């Protein structure tokens, strides 16, 4: 598969140098309002970039040690820098999951990878379980013909016990959605130490993808960012 300035394989190799992976992509339909591409015209296709497990962490940590001072949202800054460089090399526009207004990353991922949400809202991956995320996307003004992804098994459909809905001390995740404030109150409170130091108890209760589970220090970093601790 070739773009005007390179191939998908070359893009994947450039990302792998920072522990990032291509998470699939698709072309926007003629009837869709697509985000702008590199030169400001509508993008015709998108490639999603993300991580499986905590693979980018050592690369991010080395980058952080080189920064003159602590910066706000360092993982977003690192991701923008690394993915921005790849975008420039291959003639794409880079976007981030944190860009405002929010771009529909999970809808794009469901389309690109045929994933479905778990009861926690996090998309369930057949191999990585809940231990994966999106760090950016490349918008191209060329169309791409990526083969349709195969429909994969949605592990939550076969999971009868659903331990992910039974471990939170304040039942923040339920069929009604995510009770953001209840979670925050607990995480910041006196009894929130297990969530602060080891991550969300509900997410950690899922039996799948455990080889990709983020180490406690990585989970603590994300929890601190979520709760602005
Ligand atoms: C705002 C936001 C939140 C808000 C949700 C508020 C709300 N009810 O909308 C809050 C702060 C609660 C949140 C929390 C978390 N989030 Co969040 N969040 C986002 C963000 C930046 C924007 C969502 C959005 O509005 N998109 C715009 C709409 C149009 O796009 P969309 O694809 O339709 O959006 C989907 C989501 O909004 C989803 N959704 C709605 N409510 C919630 C709540 C949670 C917890 C999740 C995961 C999804 C989710 O439903 C939509 C499905 O179509 C996305 C990145 C992005 N750009 O999408 C990450 C994102 C959805 N979050 C993500 C994650 C992992 C989390 C956390 C689980 C971990 C963390 N980052 O700390 C936490 C939960 C904390 C915990 N207990 O552990 C990941 C999910 C990755 C995946 N594998 O699926 C994303 C994609 C970011 C990323 N870099 O990968 N999040
Ligand atoms: S515990 Fe079961 S229902 Fe919950 S996320 Fe994991 S597989 Fe899905
Ligand atoms: S982080 Fe803690 S309080 Fe929040 S949903 Fe997970 S287990 Fe519940």
PDB file of C-alpha atoms and ligand atoms in Angstrom, residues 118-119 124 130 156 159 162-164 206-208, ligand 2:
ATOM      1  CA  UNK A 118     -16.498  -3.448  27.156  1.00  0.00           C
ATOM      2  CA  UNK A 119     -18.913  -2.577  29.992  1.00  0.00           C
ATOM      3  CA  UNK A 124     -12.196  -4.816  24.208  1.00  0.00           C
ATOM      4  CA  UNK A 130      -8.416  -3.707  28.039  1.00  0.00           C
ATOM      5  CA  UNK A 156     -17.326  -9.662  26.762  1.00  0.00           C
ATOM      6  CA  UNK A 159     -17.860 -13.522  29.840  1.00  0.00           C
ATOM      7  CA  UNK A 162     -18.241  -9.895  34.364  1.00  0.00           C
ATOM      8  CA  UNK A 163     -15.765  -9.336  37.210  1.00  0.00           C
ATOM      9  CA  UNK A 164     -15.068  -5.852  35.781  1.00  0.00           C
ATOM     10  CA  UNK A 206     -10.750  -8.469  33.646  1.00  0.00           C
ATOM     11  CA  UNK A 207      -9.160 -11.880  33.051  1.00  0.00           C
ATOM     12  CA  UNK A 208      -8.149 -11.174  29.423  1.00  0.00           C
TER      13      UNK A 208
HETATM   14  S1  LIG B   2     -14.396  -8.830  32.714  1.00  0.00           S
HETATM   15 FE1  LIG B   2     -15.599  -9.794  31.096  1.00  0.00          FE
HETATM   16  S2  LIG B   2     -17.205  -8.280  30.547  1.00  0.00           S
HETATM   17 FE2  LIG B   2     -15.614  -7.222  31.734  1.00  0.00          FE
HETATM   18  S3  LIG B   2     -14.233  -6.341  30.228  1.00  0.00           S
HETATM   19 FE3  LIG B   2     -13.364  -8.339  30.778  1.00  0.00          FE
HETATM   20  S4  LIG B   2     -14.245  -9.774  29.280  1.00  0.00           S
HETATM   21 FE4  LIG B   2     -15.468  -7.894  29.178  1.00  0.00          FE
END
